[in-house]
Amino acid sequence: MNSNKAANADKLLRVLVVTLIFSVMNGTMFNVALPAIGHEFSLLPSQVSWIMTSYMVLYAVGSVVFGKLADNYRLKDLLTYGLLVFAFGSIVGMLAAEYWMIIVGRILQAAGASVLPAIAMIIPIRYFSPEKRGRALGTSAIGLALGSALGPVVSGLITSVGSWRMLFLFSLLPLLTLPFFRKYLDDAKGEAKAIDFLGGGLLGGTVALILLAITQSNLWMLVGGVVLLVLFIIRIRTAANPFIQPELFINQSYSVGLLLTFMATAMSFSITFMTPQYLTALNELSASSIGFVLTPAALAAALLGRKGGKLADEHGNSALIKTASLLMLLCFMLLSTFVGISPYAIAIILMLGNVGQTFMSIGMSNTISRTLTREQTGVGMGLFSMLNFISGAIAMSVIGKMLDSGSTSLRLNPFMMNESAYVYSNIFLVLFIVTLIVWGLYRIQFGSSSTAASSITEQTK
């Protein structure tokens, strides 16, 4: 590594952290504003959920595409394109006169912002020596944690003094980091490889049609999604350089790990999407108040995230998954029973859930990474990251559809105390059951930490 590149590395990392903070905040901020946007445009929960799901679908596919494009183009050029498109989407959303314009703005934002998760993985690898790479990746994680913690607060403050449109204006701030990226990034490229744009398009179309089928209750869209899924499977099995490497799924531990991750991430996004909805519907809170209710949980997750990593290092991933499951089980049962009570109590309960979700994410990430050979790590973890976003998008669409009716006569939890909150109570009880399933399947597949470790050893031979 030349001296000039090494000197710029730390400066570049600081710029990256700042940009990541704003990038993550852009995702979490709009979740708090969903009830207000839904009220202004007279939208059902399943309809307003597209503000988040449209962003996440394109963000998921785009992050993989940008990771592949980094082998063919300079990072500074990709970032320039990404941030400019992101800024243009922010302007479209801010000026939106109709709901569809908001969706267009969010799609454009995602098309640009999806460059950041790819760059966040590439910069530490290209600009830091192996002995310093862990610190660089850890520093990047701080940006992600701070963005998650600050998002609800900033959203609440902005919407309390102005319109939700100001959130799009706030999203323009990452553009200020572009001159610094262009200054500190060099002109290096990776090893050029062909990119399977057709495969990526088929995957994105599959997810989009399935989500539309859910929110619109349209059978033909579901059929279209299944057809595209079949074409996608054929494509990745026949293409020379497929969008997703099908041989990854021969690894049973990896495949089961992806399934468990899909379920765990769906639970995480379900509670994130539902919380502003029930705080508005049951507690009649404003967007600013909702932001402050969410803040303690976000801060707790940010502060205890490193503790979770330490627990996994010292006692194994199984111990961390067990702890995460217990925290989430307690959170879901309490919410199922007491949703609608004092926001102060909800804030405390959410701390259990957020910390549990953070621990679960760390544990599953560590577990899956160890099921892969060294040659498969990059591709396998890229698929893992993409699946997280797709899972979240599907979960929010399903939850939004379930909330459309606003009420239900089905009472799954006999201890529920709030008569007007059964639809939320039922969903949280289902999430409780899904958590038990995830924990049980994890124990069956990966067993104790030593069993997982031996499985990993076999995979890397």
Short mmCIF file of C-alpha atoms in Angstrom, two decimals:
data_model
loop_
_atom_site.label_atom_id
_atom_site.label_comp_id
_atom_site.label_asym_id
_atom_site.label_seq_id
_atom_site.Cartn_x
_atom_site.Cartn_y
_atom_site.Cartn_z
CA MET A 1 0.00 0.00 0.00
CA ASN A 2 1.59 3.32 -1.05
CA SER A 3 2.04 6.11 1.51
CA ASN A 4 -0.45 8.51 -0.11
CA LYS A 5 -3.16 5.85 -0.13
CA ALA A 6 -2.47 5.00 3.50
CA ALA A 7 -2.59 8.68 4.49
CA ASN A 8 -5.99 9.11 2.84
CA ALA A 9 -7.44 5.94 4.32
CA ASP A 10 -8.40 7.36 7.72
CA LYS A 11 -9.79 10.55 6.18
CA LEU A 12 -11.81 8.49 3.74
CA LEU A 13 -13.15 6.33 6.56
CA ARG A 14 -14.38 9.38 8.46
CA VAL A 15 -16.21 10.66 5.37
CA LEU A 16 -17.72 7.20 4.87
CA VAL A 17 -19.02 7.07 8.45
CA VAL A 18 -20.73 10.45 8.09
CA THR A 19 -22.34 9.37 4.83
CA LEU A 20 -23.50 6.06 6.32
CA ILE A 21 -25.15 7.91 9.21
CA PHE A 22 -27.26 9.93 6.80
CA SER A 23 -27.93 6.88 4.62
CA VAL A 24 -29.32 4.81 7.49
CA MET A 25 -31.26 7.77 8.84
CA ASN A 26 -32.92 8.12 5.44
CA GLY A 27 -34.38 4.65 5.90
CA THR A 28 -35.48 4.98 9.53
CA MET A 29 -36.78 8.57 9.33
CA PHE A 30 -39.60 7.83 6.93
CA ASN A 31 -40.91 4.97 9.05
CA VAL A 32 -41.87 7.47 11.76
CA ALA A 33 -43.64 9.68 9.21
CA LEU A 34 -45.72 6.91 7.60
CA PRO A 35 -48.91 7.59 9.61
CA ALA A 36 -48.79 11.30 8.73
CA ILE A 37 -48.25 10.58 5.01
CA GLY A 38 -51.00 7.97 5.05
CA HIS A 39 -53.42 10.46 6.62
CA GLU A 40 -52.59 13.21 4.11
CA PHE A 41 -53.14 10.97 1.08
CA SER A 42 -55.93 8.82 2.63
CA LEU A 43 -53.92 5.61 2.33
CA LEU A 44 -54.36 2.20 3.89
CA PRO A 45 -51.40 0.77 5.86
CA SER A 46 -50.66 -1.68 3.01
CA GLN A 47 -50.47 1.24 0.57
CA VAL A 48 -48.33 3.53 2.69
CA SER A 49 -45.94 0.64 3.37
CA TRP A 50 -44.67 1.04 -0.20
CA ILE A 51 -42.74 4.11 0.91
CA MET A 52 -40.47 1.67 2.72
CA THR A 53 -40.81 -1.50 0.64
CA SER A 54 -40.15 0.14 -2.75
CA TYR A 55 -36.98 1.65 -1.30
CA MET A 56 -35.80 -1.62 0.19
CA VAL A 57 -36.40 -3.82 -2.86
CA LEU A 58 -34.31 -1.62 -5.12
CA TYR A 59 -31.78 -0.99 -2.34
CA ALA A 60 -31.31 -4.76 -1.93
CA VAL A 61 -30.76 -5.53 -5.62
CA GLY A 62 -28.84 -2.31 -6.22
CA SER A 63 -26.31 -3.00 -3.46
CA VAL A 64 -25.31 -6.25 -5.20
CA VAL A 65 -25.18 -4.56 -8.62
CA PHE A 66 -22.94 -1.76 -7.35
CA GLY A 67 -20.68 -4.32 -5.69
CA LYS A 68 -20.20 -5.96 -9.07
CA LEU A 69 -19.84 -2.62 -10.89
CA ALA A 70 -16.95 -1.74 -8.57
CA ASP A 71 -14.89 -4.29 -10.47
CA ASN A 72 -15.38 -2.35 -13.70
CA TYR A 73 -15.49 1.31 -12.66
CA ARG A 74 -13.74 3.69 -10.29
CA LEU A 75 -15.32 3.99 -6.84
CA LYS A 76 -15.35 7.78 -7.08
CA ASP A 77 -17.41 7.61 -10.27
CA LEU A 78 -19.89 5.14 -8.82
CA LEU A 79 -20.30 7.29 -5.72
CA THR A 80 -20.77 10.40 -7.81
CA TYR A 81 -23.51 8.72 -9.81
CA GLY A 82 -25.12 7.23 -6.73
CA LEU A 83 -25.23 10.39 -4.63
CA LEU A 84 -26.47 12.55 -7.52
CA VAL A 85 -29.32 10.12 -8.29
CA PHE A 86 -30.10 9.96 -4.57
CA ALA A 87 -30.27 13.77 -4.41
CA PHE A 88 -32.52 13.92 -7.47
CA GLY A 89 -34.88 11.42 -5.85
CA SER A 90 -34.96 13.54 -2.71
CA ILE A 91 -36.04 16.59 -4.73
CA VAL A 92 -38.78 14.59 -6.50
CA GLY A 93 -40.11 13.35 -3.18
CA MET A 94 -40.02 16.77 -1.57
CA LEU A 95 -42.04 18.31 -4.42
CA ALA A 96 -44.50 15.39 -4.66
CA ALA A 97 -48.09 16.51 -5.22
CA GLU A 98 -49.44 12.96 -5.41
CA TYR A 99 -48.59 9.72 -3.65
CA TRP A 100 -47.08 8.05 -6.72
CA MET A 101 -44.52 10.86 -6.90
CA ILE A 102 -43.35 9.98 -3.39
CA ILE A 103 -42.82 6.39 -4.51
CA VAL A 104 -40.87 7.57 -7.57
CA GLY A 105 -38.73 9.73 -5.30
CA ARG A 106 -38.05 6.81 -2.96
CA ILE A 107 -37.17 4.52 -5.87
CA LEU A 108 -34.69 7.08 -7.20
CA GLN A 109 -33.26 7.50 -3.71
CA ALA A 110 -32.75 3.75 -3.43
CA ALA A 111 -31.17 3.53 -6.90
CA GLY A 112 -28.54 5.99 -5.75
CA ALA A 113 -28.15 5.09 -2.07
CA SER A 114 -27.57 1.40 -2.81
CA VAL A 115 -24.00 2.34 -3.76
CA LEU A 116 -23.21 2.94 -0.08
CA PRO A 117 -23.46 -0.58 1.41
CA ALA A 118 -21.26 -1.86 -1.42
CA ILE A 119 -18.70 0.91 -0.91
CA ALA A 120 -18.77 0.41 2.88
CA MET A 121 -17.48 -3.14 2.37
CA ILE A 122 -14.98 -2.32 -0.39
CA ILE A 123 -13.21 0.68 1.19
CA PRO A 124 -11.95 -1.18 4.30
CA ILE A 125 -10.68 -4.02 2.09
CA ARG A 126 -8.93 -1.85 -0.50
CA TYR A 127 -7.59 0.92 1.74
CA PHE A 128 -6.63 -0.86 4.96
CA SER A 129 -4.08 -3.57 5.60
CA PRO A 130 -5.40 -6.87 7.01
CA GLU A 131 -4.28 -6.05 10.56
CA LYS A 132 -6.26 -2.77 10.49
CA ARG A 133 -9.24 -3.99 8.50
CA GLY A 134 -11.27 -5.10 11.52
CA ARG A 135 -11.02 -1.66 13.08
CA ALA A 136 -12.13 -0.07 9.81
CA LEU A 137 -15.15 -2.35 9.53
CA GLY A 138 -15.99 -1.68 13.18
CA THR A 139 -15.81 2.06 12.57
CA SER A 140 -18.21 1.70 9.64
CA ALA A 141 -20.58 -0.17 11.94
CA ILE A 142 -20.61 2.85 14.25
CA GLY A 143 -22.07 4.91 11.41
CA LEU A 144 -24.82 2.35 10.93
CA ALA A 145 -25.62 2.28 14.66
CA LEU A 146 -25.66 6.08 15.00
CA GLY A 147 -27.90 6.40 11.97
CA SER A 148 -30.38 3.95 13.47
CA ALA A 149 -30.35 5.75 16.81
CA LEU A 150 -30.63 9.28 15.43
CA GLY A 151 -33.21 8.55 12.72
CA PRO A 152 -36.34 8.51 14.94
CA VAL A 153 -35.23 11.60 16.88
CA VAL A 154 -34.43 13.68 13.80
CA SER A 155 -37.64 12.57 12.10
CA GLY A 156 -39.70 13.50 15.14
CA LEU A 157 -38.06 16.92 15.42
CA ILE A 158 -38.39 17.71 11.71
CA THR A 159 -42.03 16.64 11.44
CA SER A 160 -42.94 18.49 14.65
CA VAL A 161 -41.82 21.85 13.21
CA GLY A 162 -42.64 21.24 9.56
CA SER A 163 -44.00 18.83 6.98
CA TRP A 164 -42.78 15.30 6.27
CA ARG A 165 -41.51 16.83 3.02
CA MET A 166 -38.65 18.30 5.02
CA LEU A 167 -37.35 14.75 5.46
CA PHE A 168 -36.59 14.67 1.74
CA LEU A 169 -34.81 18.03 2.05
CA PHE A 170 -32.75 16.68 4.94
CA SER A 171 -31.80 13.73 2.74
CA LEU A 172 -29.85 16.09 0.45
CA LEU A 173 -27.12 16.54 3.07
CA PRO A 174 -25.04 13.47 2.00
CA LEU A 175 -24.36 15.33 -1.25
CA LEU A 176 -21.96 17.52 0.75
CA THR A 177 -19.62 14.56 1.23
CA LEU A 178 -19.14 14.00 -2.52
CA PRO A 179 -16.17 16.42 -2.97
CA PHE A 180 -14.33 14.64 -0.14
CA PHE A 181 -14.93 11.21 -1.64
CA ARG A 182 -13.60 12.39 -4.99
CA LYS A 183 -10.54 13.86 -3.27
CA TYR A 184 -9.56 10.83 -1.19
CA LEU A 185 -10.59 7.94 -3.46
CA ASP A 186 -8.01 6.80 -6.00
CA ASP A 187 -8.58 5.65 -9.58
CA ALA A 188 -8.19 1.92 -8.94
CA LYS A 189 -10.65 -0.63 -10.26
CA GLY A 190 -11.24 -4.24 -9.35
CA GLU A 191 -10.92 -7.24 -11.64
CA ALA A 192 -13.42 -6.70 -14.46
CA LYS A 193 -16.20 -9.27 -14.63
CA ALA A 194 -19.43 -9.61 -16.61
CA ILE A 195 -22.55 -8.48 -14.75
CA ASP A 196 -25.80 -10.41 -15.02
CA PHE A 197 -28.20 -7.46 -15.29
CA LEU A 198 -30.93 -9.75 -16.65
CA GLY A 199 -30.72 -11.95 -13.56
CA GLY A 200 -30.86 -8.93 -11.28
CA GLY A 201 -33.85 -7.54 -13.16
CA LEU A 202 -35.70 -10.85 -12.92
CA LEU A 203 -35.07 -11.00 -9.17
CA GLY A 204 -36.22 -7.43 -8.63
CA GLY A 205 -39.31 -8.00 -10.77
CA THR A 206 -40.13 -11.19 -8.85
CA VAL A 207 -40.07 -9.44 -5.47
CA ALA A 208 -41.96 -6.39 -6.76
CA LEU A 209 -44.79 -8.45 -8.27
CA ILE A 210 -45.12 -10.60 -5.16
CA LEU A 211 -45.32 -7.49 -2.97
CA LEU A 212 -47.92 -5.95 -5.29
CA ALA A 213 -49.90 -9.20 -5.20
CA ILE A 214 -49.96 -8.99 -1.40
CA THR A 215 -50.91 -5.33 -1.09
CA GLN A 216 -53.39 -5.35 -4.00
CA SER A 217 -54.77 -8.87 -3.35
CA ASN A 218 -54.16 -9.60 -7.03
CA LEU A 219 -53.83 -13.24 -8.07
CA TRP A 220 -52.49 -12.44 -11.53
CA MET A 221 -49.61 -10.43 -10.07
CA LEU A 222 -48.77 -13.41 -7.88
CA VAL A 223 -48.77 -15.64 -10.97
CA GLY A 224 -46.50 -13.14 -12.72
CA GLY A 225 -44.15 -13.15 -9.75
CA VAL A 226 -43.96 -16.95 -9.79
CA VAL A 227 -43.25 -16.94 -13.55
CA LEU A 228 -40.41 -14.44 -13.08
CA LEU A 229 -39.07 -16.53 -10.19
CA VAL A 230 -38.95 -19.60 -12.43
CA LEU A 231 -37.17 -17.59 -15.13
CA PHE A 232 -34.73 -16.26 -12.53
CA ILE A 233 -33.91 -19.79 -11.35
CA ILE A 234 -33.36 -20.90 -14.95
CA ARG A 235 -31.18 -17.86 -15.56
CA ILE A 236 -28.83 -18.38 -12.60
CA ARG A 237 -28.47 -22.06 -13.51
CA THR A 238 -27.51 -21.35 -17.12
CA ALA A 239 -25.68 -17.98 -17.12
CA ALA A 240 -21.88 -17.98 -17.22
CA ASN A 241 -21.67 -15.36 -14.45
CA PRO A 242 -25.07 -15.49 -12.72
CA PHE A 243 -26.39 -12.73 -10.47
CA ILE A 244 -26.47 -15.28 -7.62
CA GLN A 245 -24.20 -18.33 -7.52
CA PRO A 246 -26.54 -21.39 -7.34
CA GLU A 247 -23.80 -23.66 -5.97
CA LEU A 248 -24.01 -21.76 -2.69
CA PHE A 249 -27.27 -23.54 -1.91
CA ILE A 250 -25.62 -26.97 -2.02
CA ASN A 251 -24.24 -26.00 1.40
CA GLN A 252 -27.06 -27.08 3.73
CA SER A 253 -25.85 -25.06 6.73
CA TYR A 254 -25.69 -21.92 4.61
CA SER A 255 -29.15 -22.51 3.11
CA VAL A 256 -30.75 -23.12 6.51
CA GLY A 257 -28.95 -20.08 7.88
CA LEU A 258 -30.42 -17.93 5.09
CA LEU A 259 -33.91 -19.24 5.88
CA LEU A 260 -33.52 -18.41 9.56
CA THR A 261 -32.13 -14.99 8.67
CA PHE A 262 -35.13 -14.35 6.43
CA MET A 263 -37.50 -15.15 9.30
CA ALA A 264 -35.53 -13.19 11.91
CA THR A 265 -35.22 -10.12 9.69
CA ALA A 266 -38.92 -10.25 8.91
CA MET A 267 -39.66 -10.08 12.64
CA SER A 268 -37.31 -7.14 13.06
CA PHE A 269 -38.92 -5.10 10.29
CA SER A 270 -42.41 -6.08 11.42
CA ILE A 271 -41.97 -4.46 14.81
CA THR A 272 -40.24 -1.46 13.23
CA PHE A 273 -43.12 -0.92 10.81
CA MET A 274 -45.92 -1.59 13.30
CA THR A 275 -44.71 0.58 16.18
CA PRO A 276 -45.49 3.99 14.61
CA GLN A 277 -48.82 2.56 13.42
CA TYR A 278 -50.11 1.49 16.84
CA LEU A 279 -48.64 4.48 18.64
CA THR A 280 -50.66 6.65 16.27
CA ALA A 281 -53.83 4.55 16.27
CA LEU A 282 -53.97 3.54 19.93
CA ASN A 283 -51.95 6.19 21.79
CA GLU A 284 -52.74 9.08 19.41
CA LEU A 285 -49.14 10.27 19.41
CA SER A 286 -47.69 12.80 17.00
CA ALA A 287 -44.68 11.97 14.81
CA SER A 288 -42.35 13.88 17.15
CA SER A 289 -43.61 11.94 20.19
CA ILE A 290 -43.25 8.65 18.33
CA GLY A 291 -39.63 9.53 17.56
CA PHE A 292 -38.85 9.98 21.24
CA VAL A 293 -40.58 6.71 22.18
CA LEU A 294 -38.36 4.87 19.68
CA THR A 295 -35.12 6.60 20.71
CA PRO A 296 -34.29 4.67 23.94
CA ALA A 297 -34.58 1.35 22.10
CA ALA A 298 -32.36 2.53 19.24
CA LEU A 299 -29.75 3.87 21.66
CA ALA A 300 -29.79 0.66 23.71
CA ALA A 301 -29.20 -1.41 20.58
CA ALA A 302 -26.36 0.89 19.47
CA LEU A 303 -24.67 0.83 22.89
CA LEU A 304 -25.03 -2.90 23.51
CA GLY A 305 -24.19 -4.07 20.00
CA ARG A 306 -20.51 -4.51 20.84
CA LYS A 307 -21.48 -6.47 23.96
CA GLY A 308 -23.33 -8.88 21.72
CA GLY A 309 -20.27 -9.36 19.55
CA LYS A 310 -18.15 -9.98 22.65
CA LEU A 311 -20.67 -12.53 23.94
CA ALA A 312 -20.45 -14.40 20.63
CA ASP A 313 -16.64 -14.35 20.70
CA GLU A 314 -16.43 -15.62 24.29
CA HIS A 315 -19.35 -18.06 24.47
CA GLY A 316 -20.23 -18.84 20.87
CA ASN A 317 -22.96 -17.79 18.47
CA SER A 318 -25.46 -20.22 20.01
CA ALA A 319 -25.28 -18.34 23.33
CA LEU A 320 -25.90 -15.05 21.54
CA ILE A 321 -28.83 -16.45 19.53
CA LYS A 322 -30.34 -17.85 22.74
CA THR A 323 -30.03 -14.48 24.48
CA ALA A 324 -31.49 -12.70 21.46
CA SER A 325 -34.41 -15.12 21.27
CA LEU A 326 -35.24 -14.73 24.95
CA LEU A 327 -35.23 -10.93 24.70
CA MET A 328 -37.43 -10.99 21.59
CA LEU A 329 -39.83 -13.55 23.10
CA LEU A 330 -40.26 -11.35 26.16
CA CYS A 331 -40.78 -8.25 24.01
CA PHE A 332 -43.38 -9.86 21.73
CA MET A 333 -45.34 -11.40 24.61
CA LEU A 334 -45.42 -8.11 26.53
CA LEU A 335 -46.50 -6.18 23.44
CA SER A 336 -49.13 -8.77 22.60
CA THR A 337 -50.58 -8.37 26.10
CA PHE A 338 -50.09 -4.67 26.76
CA VAL A 339 -49.98 -2.88 23.39
CA GLY A 340 -51.85 0.41 23.76
CA ILE A 341 -50.72 1.13 27.33
CA SER A 342 -48.51 4.05 28.39
CA PRO A 343 -45.90 5.05 25.77
CA TYR A 344 -43.30 5.11 28.56
CA ALA A 345 -43.90 1.40 29.17
CA ILE A 346 -43.83 0.72 25.42
CA ALA A 347 -40.45 2.48 25.19
CA ILE A 348 -39.03 0.11 27.82
CA ILE A 349 -40.49 -2.99 26.16
CA LEU A 350 -39.08 -1.93 22.79
CA MET A 351 -35.60 -1.81 24.32
CA LEU A 352 -35.83 -5.58 24.86
CA GLY A 353 -36.90 -6.12 21.26
CA ASN A 354 -34.29 -3.85 19.64
CA VAL A 355 -31.40 -5.29 21.62
CA GLY A 356 -32.66 -8.80 20.84
CA GLN A 357 -32.88 -7.99 17.14
CA THR A 358 -29.34 -6.57 17.15
CA PHE A 359 -27.98 -9.66 18.91
CA MET A 360 -29.88 -11.91 16.49
CA SER A 361 -28.42 -10.07 13.50
CA ILE A 362 -24.86 -10.37 14.86
CA GLY A 363 -25.30 -14.04 15.72
CA MET A 364 -26.80 -15.01 12.37
CA SER A 365 -24.18 -13.02 10.45
CA ASN A 366 -21.36 -14.73 12.33
CA THR A 367 -22.95 -18.16 11.96
CA ILE A 368 -23.54 -17.84 8.21
CA SER A 369 -20.09 -16.39 7.50
CA ARG A 370 -18.53 -19.46 9.12
CA THR A 371 -20.46 -21.88 6.93
CA LEU A 372 -18.74 -20.48 3.83
CA THR A 373 -15.35 -21.28 2.37
CA ARG A 374 -12.94 -18.40 1.95
CA GLU A 375 -13.67 -18.22 -1.78
CA GLN A 376 -17.44 -18.06 -1.18
CA THR A 377 -17.42 -15.46 1.60
CA GLY A 378 -17.82 -12.35 -0.54
CA VAL A 379 -20.63 -13.70 -2.73
CA GLY A 380 -22.33 -15.53 0.14
CA MET A 381 -22.41 -12.56 2.49
CA GLY A 382 -23.56 -10.30 -0.35
CA LEU A 383 -26.56 -12.58 -0.83
CA PHE A 384 -27.10 -12.58 2.93
CA SER A 385 -27.21 -8.77 2.98
CA MET A 386 -29.57 -8.58 0.00
CA LEU A 387 -31.92 -11.14 1.55
CA ASN A 388 -32.23 -8.98 4.67
CA PHE A 389 -33.69 -6.11 2.68
CA ILE A 390 -36.00 -8.35 0.65
CA SER A 391 -37.26 -10.02 3.82
CA GLY A 392 -37.98 -6.64 5.39
CA ALA A 393 -39.88 -5.47 2.32
CA ILE A 394 -42.06 -8.58 2.24
CA ALA A 395 -42.73 -8.43 5.99
CA MET A 396 -43.90 -4.82 5.84
CA SER A 397 -46.21 -5.56 2.92
CA VAL A 398 -47.78 -8.51 4.75
CA ILE A 399 -48.15 -6.57 8.02
CA GLY A 400 -49.59 -3.57 6.17
CA LYS A 401 -52.21 -5.78 4.55
CA MET A 402 -53.12 -7.29 7.92
CA LEU A 403 -53.58 -3.82 9.41
CA ASP A 404 -55.85 -2.58 6.61
CA SER A 405 -59.04 -3.73 8.34
CA GLY A 406 -58.10 -1.93 11.56
CA SER A 407 -59.88 -4.54 13.71
CA THR A 408 -60.50 -8.25 14.11
CA SER A 409 -62.83 -10.54 16.04
CA LEU A 410 -60.07 -13.14 16.42
CA ARG A 411 -58.50 -13.02 19.89
CA LEU A 412 -55.42 -15.20 20.03
CA ASN A 413 -54.07 -13.83 23.31
CA PRO A 414 -56.65 -14.34 26.11
CA PHE A 415 -54.71 -11.97 28.40
CA MET A 416 -55.07 -8.98 26.07
CA MET A 417 -56.38 -5.98 28.02
CA ASN A 418 -57.12 -3.45 25.26
CA GLU A 419 -60.27 -4.28 23.27
CA SER A 420 -59.32 -2.01 20.33
CA ALA A 421 -55.85 -3.49 19.85
CA TYR A 422 -56.50 -7.15 19.06
CA VAL A 423 -55.18 -6.94 15.51
CA TYR A 424 -51.80 -5.79 16.84
CA SER A 425 -51.92 -8.27 19.72
CA ASN A 426 -52.50 -11.15 17.31
CA ILE A 427 -49.57 -10.16 15.09
CA PHE A 428 -47.19 -9.90 18.05
CA LEU A 429 -48.30 -13.33 19.28
CA VAL A 430 -47.55 -14.78 15.83
CA LEU A 431 -44.11 -13.13 15.96
CA PHE A 432 -43.61 -14.78 19.37
CA ILE A 433 -44.30 -18.18 17.79
CA VAL A 434 -42.02 -17.46 14.82
CA THR A 435 -39.22 -16.57 17.26
CA LEU A 436 -39.61 -19.95 18.95
CA ILE A 437 -39.40 -21.64 15.54
CA VAL A 438 -36.22 -19.75 14.62
CA TRP A 439 -34.58 -20.62 17.93
CA GLY A 440 -35.59 -24.28 17.62
CA LEU A 441 -34.39 -24.64 14.03
CA TYR A 442 -31.11 -22.95 14.89
CA ARG A 443 -30.47 -25.46 17.68
CA ILE A 444 -31.33 -28.37 15.38
CA GLN A 445 -29.08 -27.23 12.51
CA PHE A 446 -26.16 -25.68 14.36
CA GLY A 447 -26.45 -27.21 17.83
CA SER A 448 -23.87 -26.03 20.31
CA SER A 449 -21.06 -23.66 19.44
CA SER A 450 -18.62 -26.54 19.19
CA THR A 451 -20.87 -28.41 16.76
CA ALA A 452 -21.17 -25.31 14.58
CA ALA A 453 -17.44 -24.87 14.67
CA SER A 454 -16.79 -28.42 13.52
CA SER A 455 -19.29 -27.97 10.69
CA ILE A 456 -17.44 -24.85 9.66
CA THR A 457 -14.14 -26.65 9.66
CA GLU A 458 -15.54 -29.29 7.34
CA GLN A 459 -16.86 -26.61 4.95
CA THR A 460 -13.49 -24.86 4.68
CA LYS A 461 -11.44 -27.94 3.98
#
